[in-house]
């Protein structure tokens, strides 16, 4: 069996690539010599990414099966799928849960991962060394006050990812989940519906991770030799030890 590191060109599909961890991952994988197919809803931002050598951009809304089907038709090869698209809506207590917000979180975080994974699994298997790398969250491991729908959705992502790993045992596809803690991206601005002051308070007085820190972890996972499966990875800032325990100066 070959123990050769994965240094050859592979085609990586990255979802949610218009900003944050997705964008940083697309850029890092392209810089490492991989061919990247970047998908996202915000096509104006994709245009900017498309100017980067090695990156092809295709519109993608992971919550829309028609969009996923069109996107998949444009994917001629897929060695790596980075399921990054996702996000949180609000911090309501369960008692005050907004059903529509929960449905939206399940649609993008859980069903989005399912739609892309299901659509690209044949190509991943055909590649002979496929890899699914799903961006989970510390919220996938640890429930926290106000986490409600996001915790439930990310726990579901973790279950789906683990089941996939188990079901693909014996197939040439690796399955990994990378769980970031506090990463300063548009995540919190989106969670607080554009309230930049509320978003800034999430990272106040501490040094959060950057999107590129996670992109570097994804790239490392992708570049392990074919026989090495990094099942899961929790990546936290030094200033964070659990979901709601953060050192702030
Ligand atoms: C984002 C991290 O702590 O806001 O996935 O849930 S957290």
PDB file of C-alpha atoms and ligand atoms in Angstrom:
ATOM      1  CA  UNK A   1       0.000   0.000   0.000  1.00  0.00           C
ATOM      2  CA  UNK A   2       1.253   3.446  -0.887  1.00  0.00           C
ATOM      3  CA  UNK A   3       2.279   5.644   2.034  1.00  0.00           C
ATOM      4  CA  UNK A   4       2.894   8.614  -0.227  1.00  0.00           C
ATOM      5  CA  UNK A   5       1.688  11.987   1.065  1.00  0.00           C
ATOM      6  CA  UNK A   6      -1.155  13.520  -0.932  1.00  0.00           C
ATOM      7  CA  UNK A   7       0.838  16.079  -2.867  1.00  0.00           C
ATOM      8  CA  UNK A   8      -0.780  15.610  -6.304  1.00  0.00           C
ATOM      9  CA  UNK A   9      -3.434  17.870  -7.729  1.00  0.00           C
ATOM     10  CA  UNK A  10      -6.909  16.974  -6.613  1.00  0.00           C
ATOM     11  CA  UNK A  11     -10.212  18.705  -7.225  1.00  0.00           C
ATOM     12  CA  UNK A  12     -11.809  20.087  -4.094  1.00  0.00           C
ATOM     13  CA  UNK A  13     -15.374  21.350  -3.861  1.00  0.00           C
ATOM     14  CA  UNK A  14     -15.843  23.984  -1.153  1.00  0.00           C
ATOM     15  CA  UNK A  15     -19.313  25.172  -0.124  1.00  0.00           C
ATOM     16  CA  UNK A  16     -20.046  28.529   1.465  1.00  0.00           C
ATOM     17  CA  UNK A  17     -16.953  29.836  -0.270  1.00  0.00           C
ATOM     18  CA  UNK A  18     -17.866  33.508  -0.572  1.00  0.00           C
ATOM     19  CA  UNK A  19     -16.562  34.480   2.871  1.00  0.00           C
ATOM     20  CA  UNK A  20     -15.017  33.331   6.124  1.00  0.00           C
ATOM     21  CA  UNK A  21     -13.749  29.788   6.543  1.00  0.00           C
ATOM     22  CA  UNK A  22     -15.015  28.693   3.117  1.00  0.00           C
ATOM     23  CA  UNK A  23     -13.258  31.488   1.262  1.00  0.00           C
ATOM     24  CA  UNK A  24     -10.039  31.014   3.243  1.00  0.00           C
ATOM     25  CA  UNK A  25     -10.176  27.260   2.572  1.00  0.00           C
ATOM     26  CA  UNK A  26     -10.673  27.762  -1.166  1.00  0.00           C
ATOM     27  CA  UNK A  27      -7.686  30.109  -1.250  1.00  0.00           C
ATOM     28  CA  UNK A  28      -5.461  27.825   0.852  1.00  0.00           C
ATOM     29  CA  UNK A  29      -6.289  24.693  -1.123  1.00  0.00           C
ATOM     30  CA  UNK A  30      -5.669  26.536  -4.396  1.00  0.00           C
ATOM     31  CA  UNK A  31      -2.363  27.896  -3.052  1.00  0.00           C
ATOM     32  CA  UNK A  32      -1.406  24.316  -2.116  1.00  0.00           C
ATOM     33  CA  UNK A  33      -1.894  23.304  -5.761  1.00  0.00           C
ATOM     34  CA  UNK A  34      -5.370  21.825  -5.658  1.00  0.00           C
ATOM     35  CA  UNK A  35      -8.028  22.657  -8.205  1.00  0.00           C
ATOM     36  CA  UNK A  36     -10.950  24.238  -6.367  1.00  0.00           C
ATOM     37  CA  UNK A  37     -14.616  24.419  -7.330  1.00  0.00           C
ATOM     38  CA  UNK A  38     -16.065  27.064  -5.041  1.00  0.00           C
ATOM     39  CA  UNK A  39     -19.791  27.276  -4.463  1.00  0.00           C
ATOM     40  CA  UNK A  40     -21.800  29.971  -2.721  1.00  0.00           C
ATOM     41  CA  UNK A  41     -24.999  31.958  -2.950  1.00  0.00           C
ATOM     42  CA  UNK A  42     -23.385  35.404  -3.099  1.00  0.00           C
ATOM     43  CA  UNK A  43     -22.154  35.329  -6.681  1.00  0.00           C
ATOM     44  CA  UNK A  44     -20.847  38.926  -6.590  1.00  0.00           C
ATOM     45  CA  UNK A  45     -18.285  37.805  -4.022  1.00  0.00           C
ATOM     46  CA  UNK A  46     -17.562  34.645  -5.987  1.00  0.00           C
ATOM     47  CA  UNK A  47     -16.522  36.792  -8.954  1.00  0.00           C
ATOM     48  CA  UNK A  48     -13.674  38.149  -6.861  1.00  0.00           C
ATOM     49  CA  UNK A  49     -12.615  34.644  -5.824  1.00  0.00           C
ATOM     50  CA  UNK A  50     -12.800  33.462  -9.444  1.00  0.00           C
ATOM     51  CA  UNK A  51      -9.883  35.737 -10.331  1.00  0.00           C
ATOM     52  CA  UNK A  52      -7.617  33.484  -8.242  1.00  0.00           C
ATOM     53  CA  UNK A  53      -5.711  30.939 -10.329  1.00  0.00           C
ATOM     54  CA  UNK A  54      -6.917  27.405  -9.669  1.00  0.00           C
ATOM     55  CA  UNK A  55     -10.378  28.431  -8.445  1.00  0.00           C
ATOM     56  CA  UNK A  56     -13.529  27.955 -10.493  1.00  0.00           C
ATOM     57  CA  UNK A  57     -16.685  29.491  -9.028  1.00  0.00           C
ATOM     58  CA  UNK A  58     -20.183  28.119  -9.476  1.00  0.00           C
ATOM     59  CA  UNK A  59     -23.360  29.512  -7.857  1.00  0.00           C
ATOM     60  CA  UNK A  60     -24.705  27.251  -5.116  1.00  0.00           C
ATOM     61  CA  UNK A  61     -27.489  27.451  -2.582  1.00  0.00           C
ATOM     62  CA  UNK A  62     -27.180  24.316  -0.439  1.00  0.00           C
ATOM     63  CA  UNK A  63     -30.780  24.766   0.745  1.00  0.00           C
ATOM     64  CA  UNK A  64     -32.163  24.459  -2.791  1.00  0.00           C
ATOM     65  CA  UNK A  65     -32.100  21.005  -4.399  1.00  0.00           C
ATOM     66  CA  UNK A  66     -32.401  22.508  -7.915  1.00  0.00           C
ATOM     67  CA  UNK A  67     -29.366  24.670  -7.255  1.00  0.00           C
ATOM     68  CA  UNK A  68     -27.476  21.668  -5.858  1.00  0.00           C
ATOM     69  CA  UNK A  69     -28.375  19.645  -8.980  1.00  0.00           C
ATOM     70  CA  UNK A  70     -27.146  22.432 -11.292  1.00  0.00           C
ATOM     71  CA  UNK A  71     -23.980  22.828  -9.255  1.00  0.00           C
ATOM     72  CA  UNK A  72     -23.319  19.094  -9.327  1.00  0.00           C
ATOM     73  CA  UNK A  73     -23.677  19.035 -13.116  1.00  0.00           C
ATOM     74  CA  UNK A  74     -20.847  21.575 -13.290  1.00  0.00           C
ATOM     75  CA  UNK A  75     -18.561  19.390 -11.118  1.00  0.00           C
ATOM     76  CA  UNK A  76     -16.585  17.234 -13.543  1.00  0.00           C
ATOM     77  CA  UNK A  77     -14.480  15.631 -10.820  1.00  0.00           C
ATOM     78  CA  UNK A  78     -14.507  15.619  -7.033  1.00  0.00           C
ATOM     79  CA  UNK A  79     -11.738  14.246  -4.845  1.00  0.00           C
ATOM     80  CA  UNK A  80     -12.486  16.401  -1.824  1.00  0.00           C
ATOM     81  CA  UNK A  81     -15.744  17.874  -0.555  1.00  0.00           C
ATOM     82  CA  UNK A  82     -15.467  20.556   2.090  1.00  0.00           C
ATOM     83  CA  UNK A  83     -18.927  21.006   3.618  1.00  0.00           C
ATOM     84  CA  UNK A  84     -18.568  24.473   5.034  1.00  0.00           C
ATOM     85  CA  UNK A  85     -21.841  26.278   4.315  1.00  0.00           C
ATOM     86  CA  UNK A  86     -23.805  26.859   7.494  1.00  0.00           C
ATOM     87  CA  UNK A  87     -24.602  29.305  10.205  1.00  0.00           C
ATOM     88  CA  UNK A  88     -26.565  30.236  13.298  1.00  0.00           C
ATOM     89  CA  UNK A  89     -29.665  32.369  13.696  1.00  0.00           C
ATOM     90  CA  UNK A  90     -30.128  34.067  17.043  1.00  0.00           C
ATOM     91  CA  UNK A  91     -29.527  32.982  20.623  1.00  0.00           C
ATOM     92  CA  UNK A  92     -33.101  32.454  21.782  1.00  0.00           C
ATOM     93  CA  UNK A  93     -33.818  30.155  24.696  1.00  0.00           C
ATOM     94  CA  UNK A  94     -35.638  26.953  23.781  1.00  0.00           C
ATOM     95  CA  UNK A  95     -38.740  28.369  25.497  1.00  0.00           C
ATOM     96  CA  UNK A  96     -38.722  31.265  23.026  1.00  0.00           C
ATOM     97  CA  UNK A  97     -37.639  29.255  19.982  1.00  0.00           C
ATOM     98  CA  UNK A  98     -38.511  30.654  16.577  1.00  0.00           C
ATOM     99  CA  UNK A  99     -39.602  27.569  14.620  1.00  0.00           C
ATOM    100  CA  UNK A 100     -38.764  29.174  11.267  1.00  0.00           C
ATOM    101  CA  UNK A 101     -35.228  29.965  12.472  1.00  0.00           C
ATOM    102  CA  UNK A 102     -34.743  26.359  13.597  1.00  0.00           C
ATOM    103  CA  UNK A 103     -36.001  25.106  10.240  1.00  0.00           C
ATOM    104  CA  UNK A 104     -33.622  27.444   8.427  1.00  0.00           C
ATOM    105  CA  UNK A 105     -30.683  26.275  10.582  1.00  0.00           C
ATOM    106  CA  UNK A 106     -31.500  22.632   9.940  1.00  0.00           C
ATOM    107  CA  UNK A 107     -31.891  23.312   6.233  1.00  0.00           C
ATOM    108  CA  UNK A 108     -28.515  24.957   5.728  1.00  0.00           C
ATOM    109  CA  UNK A 109     -26.435  23.097   8.328  1.00  0.00           C
ATOM    110  CA  UNK A 110     -27.846  19.574   8.213  1.00  0.00           C
ATOM    111  CA  UNK A 111     -29.718  19.128   4.942  1.00  0.00           C
ATOM    112  CA  UNK A 112     -27.140  21.274   3.128  1.00  0.00           C
ATOM    113  CA  UNK A 113     -24.401  18.844   4.146  1.00  0.00           C
ATOM    114  CA  UNK A 114     -26.655  15.922   3.240  1.00  0.00           C
ATOM    115  CA  UNK A 115     -27.582  17.322  -0.211  1.00  0.00           C
ATOM    116  CA  UNK A 116     -23.976  17.950  -1.261  1.00  0.00           C
ATOM    117  CA  UNK A 117     -22.596  14.766   0.228  1.00  0.00           C
ATOM    118  CA  UNK A 118     -25.273  12.614  -1.382  1.00  0.00           C
ATOM    119  CA  UNK A 119     -24.859  14.345  -4.746  1.00  0.00           C
ATOM    120  CA  UNK A 120     -21.063  14.063  -4.836  1.00  0.00           C
ATOM    121  CA  UNK A 121     -20.558  10.683  -3.165  1.00  0.00           C
ATOM    122  CA  UNK A 122     -20.433   8.752  -6.481  1.00  0.00           C
ATOM    123  CA  UNK A 123     -17.671  11.100  -7.721  1.00  0.00           C
ATOM    124  CA  UNK A 124     -15.811  10.861  -4.405  1.00  0.00           C
ATOM    125  CA  UNK A 125     -15.852   7.065  -4.556  1.00  0.00           C
ATOM    126  CA  UNK A 126     -14.845   7.100  -8.241  1.00  0.00           C
ATOM    127  CA  UNK A 127     -11.830   9.291  -7.432  1.00  0.00           C
ATOM    128  CA  UNK A 128     -10.242   6.348  -5.638  1.00  0.00           C
ATOM    129  CA  UNK A 129      -9.259   8.560  -2.697  1.00  0.00           C
ATOM    130  CA  UNK A 130     -12.214  10.742  -1.851  1.00  0.00           C
ATOM    131  CA  UNK A 131     -12.484  12.911   1.214  1.00  0.00           C
ATOM    132  CA  UNK A 132     -15.418  14.580   2.919  1.00  0.00           C
ATOM    133  CA  UNK A 133     -14.345  17.285   5.335  1.00  0.00           C
ATOM    134  CA  UNK A 134     -17.264  18.785   7.197  1.00  0.00           C
ATOM    135  CA  UNK A 135     -16.951  21.956   9.221  1.00  0.00           C
ATOM    136  CA  UNK A 136     -18.811  21.272  12.441  1.00  0.00           C
ATOM    137  CA  UNK A 137     -18.431  23.479  15.487  1.00  0.00           C
ATOM    138  CA  UNK A 138     -17.776  23.316  19.200  1.00  0.00           C
ATOM    139  CA  UNK A 139     -21.584  23.617  19.142  1.00  0.00           C
ATOM    140  CA  UNK A 140     -21.643  20.095  17.687  1.00  0.00           C
ATOM    141  CA  UNK A 141     -19.996  18.747  20.847  1.00  0.00           C
ATOM    142  CA  UNK A 142     -21.222  20.955  23.624  1.00  0.00           C
ATOM    143  CA  UNK A 143     -24.710  22.398  24.193  1.00  0.00           C
ATOM    144  CA  UNK A 144     -24.729  25.903  25.599  1.00  0.00           C
ATOM    145  CA  UNK A 145     -27.273  28.421  26.864  1.00  0.00           C
ATOM    146  CA  UNK A 146     -28.862  30.163  23.869  1.00  0.00           C
ATOM    147  CA  UNK A 147     -27.380  27.560  21.514  1.00  0.00           C
ATOM    148  CA  UNK A 148     -30.760  25.841  20.994  1.00  0.00           C
ATOM    149  CA  UNK A 149     -31.313  25.362  17.285  1.00  0.00           C
ATOM    150  CA  UNK A 150     -27.658  25.746  16.338  1.00  0.00           C
ATOM    151  CA  UNK A 151     -26.557  23.132  18.895  1.00  0.00           C
ATOM    152  CA  UNK A 152     -29.262  20.757  17.721  1.00  0.00           C
ATOM    153  CA  UNK A 153     -28.361  21.275  14.064  1.00  0.00           C
ATOM    154  CA  UNK A 154     -24.612  20.884  14.604  1.00  0.00           C
ATOM    155  CA  UNK A 155     -25.134  17.800  16.787  1.00  0.00           C
ATOM    156  CA  UNK A 156     -27.122  16.406  13.860  1.00  0.00           C
ATOM    157  CA  UNK A 157     -24.217  17.251  11.536  1.00  0.00           C
ATOM    158  CA  UNK A 158     -21.887  15.333  13.858  1.00  0.00           C
ATOM    159  CA  UNK A 159     -24.221  12.324  13.832  1.00  0.00           C
ATOM    160  CA  UNK A 160     -24.560  12.432  10.057  1.00  0.00           C
ATOM    161  CA  UNK A 161     -20.793  12.695   9.635  1.00  0.00           C
ATOM    162  CA  UNK A 162     -20.141   9.792  11.980  1.00  0.00           C
ATOM    163  CA  UNK A 163     -22.755   7.592  10.306  1.00  0.00           C
ATOM    164  CA  UNK A 164     -21.217   8.406   6.923  1.00  0.00           C
ATOM    165  CA  UNK A 165     -17.775   7.407   8.202  1.00  0.00           C
ATOM    166  CA  UNK A 166     -19.175   4.102   9.487  1.00  0.00           C
ATOM    167  CA  UNK A 167     -21.154   3.376   6.324  1.00  0.00           C
ATOM    168  CA  UNK A 168     -18.162   4.110   4.066  1.00  0.00           C
ATOM    169  CA  UNK A 169     -15.824   1.754   5.887  1.00  0.00           C
ATOM    170  CA  UNK A 170     -14.118  -0.230   3.135  1.00  0.00           C
ATOM    171  CA  UNK A 171     -14.810   2.401   0.464  1.00  0.00           C
ATOM    172  CA  UNK A 172     -12.000   4.707  -0.719  1.00  0.00           C
ATOM    173  CA  UNK A 173     -13.457   7.758   0.994  1.00  0.00           C
ATOM    174  CA  UNK A 174     -12.239   9.432   4.140  1.00  0.00           C
ATOM    175  CA  UNK A 175     -14.624  11.377   6.370  1.00  0.00           C
ATOM    176  CA  UNK A 176     -13.515  14.100   8.745  1.00  0.00           C
ATOM    177  CA  UNK A 177     -15.145  16.709  10.941  1.00  0.00           C
ATOM    178  CA  UNK A 178     -13.340  19.847  12.039  1.00  0.00           C
ATOM    179  CA  UNK A 179     -14.977  21.669  14.951  1.00  0.00           C
ATOM    180  CA  UNK A 180     -13.923  25.293  15.402  1.00  0.00           C
ATOM    181  CA  UNK A 181     -14.635  27.362  18.467  1.00  0.00           C
ATOM    182  CA  UNK A 182     -14.679  31.155  18.269  1.00  0.00           C
ATOM    183  CA  UNK A 183     -13.545  32.257  14.822  1.00  0.00           C
ATOM    184  CA  UNK A 184     -13.935  35.913  13.892  1.00  0.00           C
ATOM    185  CA  UNK A 185     -15.827  35.896  10.601  1.00  0.00           C
ATOM    186  CA  UNK A 186     -19.259  37.138   9.525  1.00  0.00           C
ATOM    187  CA  UNK A 187     -20.697  34.212  11.544  1.00  0.00           C
ATOM    188  CA  UNK A 188     -21.723  36.368  14.518  1.00  0.00           C
ATOM    189  CA  UNK A 189     -22.884  39.309  12.384  1.00  0.00           C
ATOM    190  CA  UNK A 190     -25.191  36.871  10.614  1.00  0.00           C
ATOM    191  CA  UNK A 191     -26.257  35.256  13.882  1.00  0.00           C
ATOM    192  CA  UNK A 192     -27.251  38.659  15.255  1.00  0.00           C
ATOM    193  CA  UNK A 193     -28.980  39.725  12.011  1.00  0.00           C
ATOM    194  CA  UNK A 194     -26.439  42.400  11.124  1.00  0.00           C
ATOM    195  CA  UNK A 195     -25.961  43.812  14.644  1.00  0.00           C
ATOM    196  CA  UNK A 196     -22.211  44.456  14.474  1.00  0.00           C
ATOM    197  CA  UNK A 197     -22.009  45.625  18.108  1.00  0.00           C
ATOM    198  CA  UNK A 198     -23.511  42.347  19.360  1.00  0.00           C
ATOM    199  CA  UNK A 199     -21.157  40.447  17.049  1.00  0.00           C
ATOM    200  CA  UNK A 200     -18.126  42.367  18.281  1.00  0.00           C
ATOM    201  CA  UNK A 201     -18.986  41.509  21.902  1.00  0.00           C
ATOM    202  CA  UNK A 202     -18.569  37.794  21.097  1.00  0.00           C
ATOM    203  CA  UNK A 203     -14.854  38.354  20.471  1.00  0.00           C
ATOM    204  CA  UNK A 204     -14.253  41.294  22.843  1.00  0.00           C
ATOM    205  CA  UNK A 205     -11.099  41.144  24.949  1.00  0.00           C
ATOM    206  CA  UNK A 206      -9.953  37.779  23.583  1.00  0.00           C
ATOM    207  CA  UNK A 207      -7.984  36.641  20.574  1.00  0.00           C
ATOM    208  CA  UNK A 208     -10.259  34.505  18.407  1.00  0.00           C
ATOM    209  CA  UNK A 209      -9.197  32.149  15.679  1.00  0.00           C
ATOM    210  CA  UNK A 210      -9.118  33.455  12.129  1.00  0.00           C
ATOM    211  CA  UNK A 211     -10.779  31.836   9.142  1.00  0.00           C
ATOM    212  CA  UNK A 212      -7.308  31.054   7.854  1.00  0.00           C
ATOM    213  CA  UNK A 213      -6.457  29.091  11.028  1.00  0.00           C
ATOM    214  CA  UNK A 214      -9.283  26.700  10.150  1.00  0.00           C
ATOM    215  CA  UNK A 215      -8.411  26.707   6.450  1.00  0.00           C
ATOM    216  CA  UNK A 216      -4.911  25.605   7.431  1.00  0.00           C
ATOM    217  CA  UNK A 217      -6.380  22.738   9.481  1.00  0.00           C
ATOM    218  CA  UNK A 218      -8.593  21.682   6.562  1.00  0.00           C
ATOM    219  CA  UNK A 219      -5.607  21.724   4.217  1.00  0.00           C
ATOM    220  CA  UNK A 220      -3.575  19.622   6.653  1.00  0.00           C
ATOM    221  CA  UNK A 221      -6.397  17.073   6.929  1.00  0.00           C
ATOM    222  CA  UNK A 222      -6.727  16.951   3.126  1.00  0.00           C
ATOM    223  CA  UNK A 223      -3.011  16.453   2.645  1.00  0.00           C
ATOM    224  CA  UNK A 224      -2.587  13.424   4.941  1.00  0.00           C
ATOM    225  CA  UNK A 225      -1.633  10.203   3.174  1.00  0.00           C
ATOM    226  CA  UNK A 226      -4.561   8.203   1.772  1.00  0.00           C
ATOM    227  CA  UNK A 227      -4.501   5.666   4.614  1.00  0.00           C
ATOM    228  CA  UNK A 228      -4.851   8.342   7.329  1.00  0.00           C
ATOM    229  CA  UNK A 229      -8.347   9.471   8.325  1.00  0.00           C
ATOM    230  CA  UNK A 230      -8.502  12.364  10.757  1.00  0.00           C
ATOM    231  CA  UNK A 231     -11.909  11.545  12.199  1.00  0.00           C
ATOM    232  CA  UNK A 232     -12.376  14.723  14.173  1.00  0.00           C
ATOM    233  CA  UNK A 233     -10.533  17.783  15.312  1.00  0.00           C
ATOM    234  CA  UNK A 234     -11.528  20.420  17.879  1.00  0.00           C
ATOM    235  CA  UNK A 235      -9.768  23.726  17.224  1.00  0.00           C
ATOM    236  CA  UNK A 236     -10.044  26.454  19.859  1.00  0.00           C
ATOM    237  CA  UNK A 237      -8.373  29.764  20.507  1.00  0.00           C
ATOM    238  CA  UNK A 238      -5.966  29.680  23.444  1.00  0.00           C
ATOM    239  CA  UNK A 239      -8.439  32.051  25.132  1.00  0.00           C
ATOM    240  CA  UNK A 240     -11.302  29.525  24.962  1.00  0.00           C
ATOM    241  CA  UNK A 241     -11.606  26.228  26.822  1.00  0.00           C
ATOM    242  CA  UNK A 242     -15.269  25.418  26.233  1.00  0.00           C
ATOM    243  CA  UNK A 243     -18.278  26.954  24.538  1.00  0.00           C
ATOM    244  CA  UNK A 244     -18.936  29.622  27.143  1.00  0.00           C
ATOM    245  CA  UNK A 245     -15.648  29.692  29.066  1.00  0.00           C
ATOM    246  CA  UNK A 246     -13.532  32.395  27.486  1.00  0.00           C
ATOM    247  CA  UNK A 247     -10.680  34.392  28.936  1.00  0.00           C
ATOM    248  CA  UNK A 248     -11.169  38.109  28.279  1.00  0.00           C
ATOM    249  CA  UNK A 249      -8.668  40.742  29.324  1.00  0.00           C
TER     250      UNK A 249
HETATM  251  C1  LIG B   1     -19.360  28.713  15.962  1.00  0.00           C
HETATM  252  C2  LIG B   1     -18.846  28.590  17.332  1.00  0.00           C
HETATM  253  O1  LIG B   1     -19.296  28.945  19.819  1.00  0.00           O
HETATM  254  O2  LIG B   1     -20.576  30.308  18.296  1.00  0.00           O
HETATM  255  O3  LIG B   1     -19.658  27.501  15.369  1.00  0.00           O
HETATM  256  O4  LIG B   1     -21.090  27.990  18.540  1.00  0.00           O
HETATM  257  S1  LIG B   1     -20.014  28.971  18.519  1.00  0.00           S
END
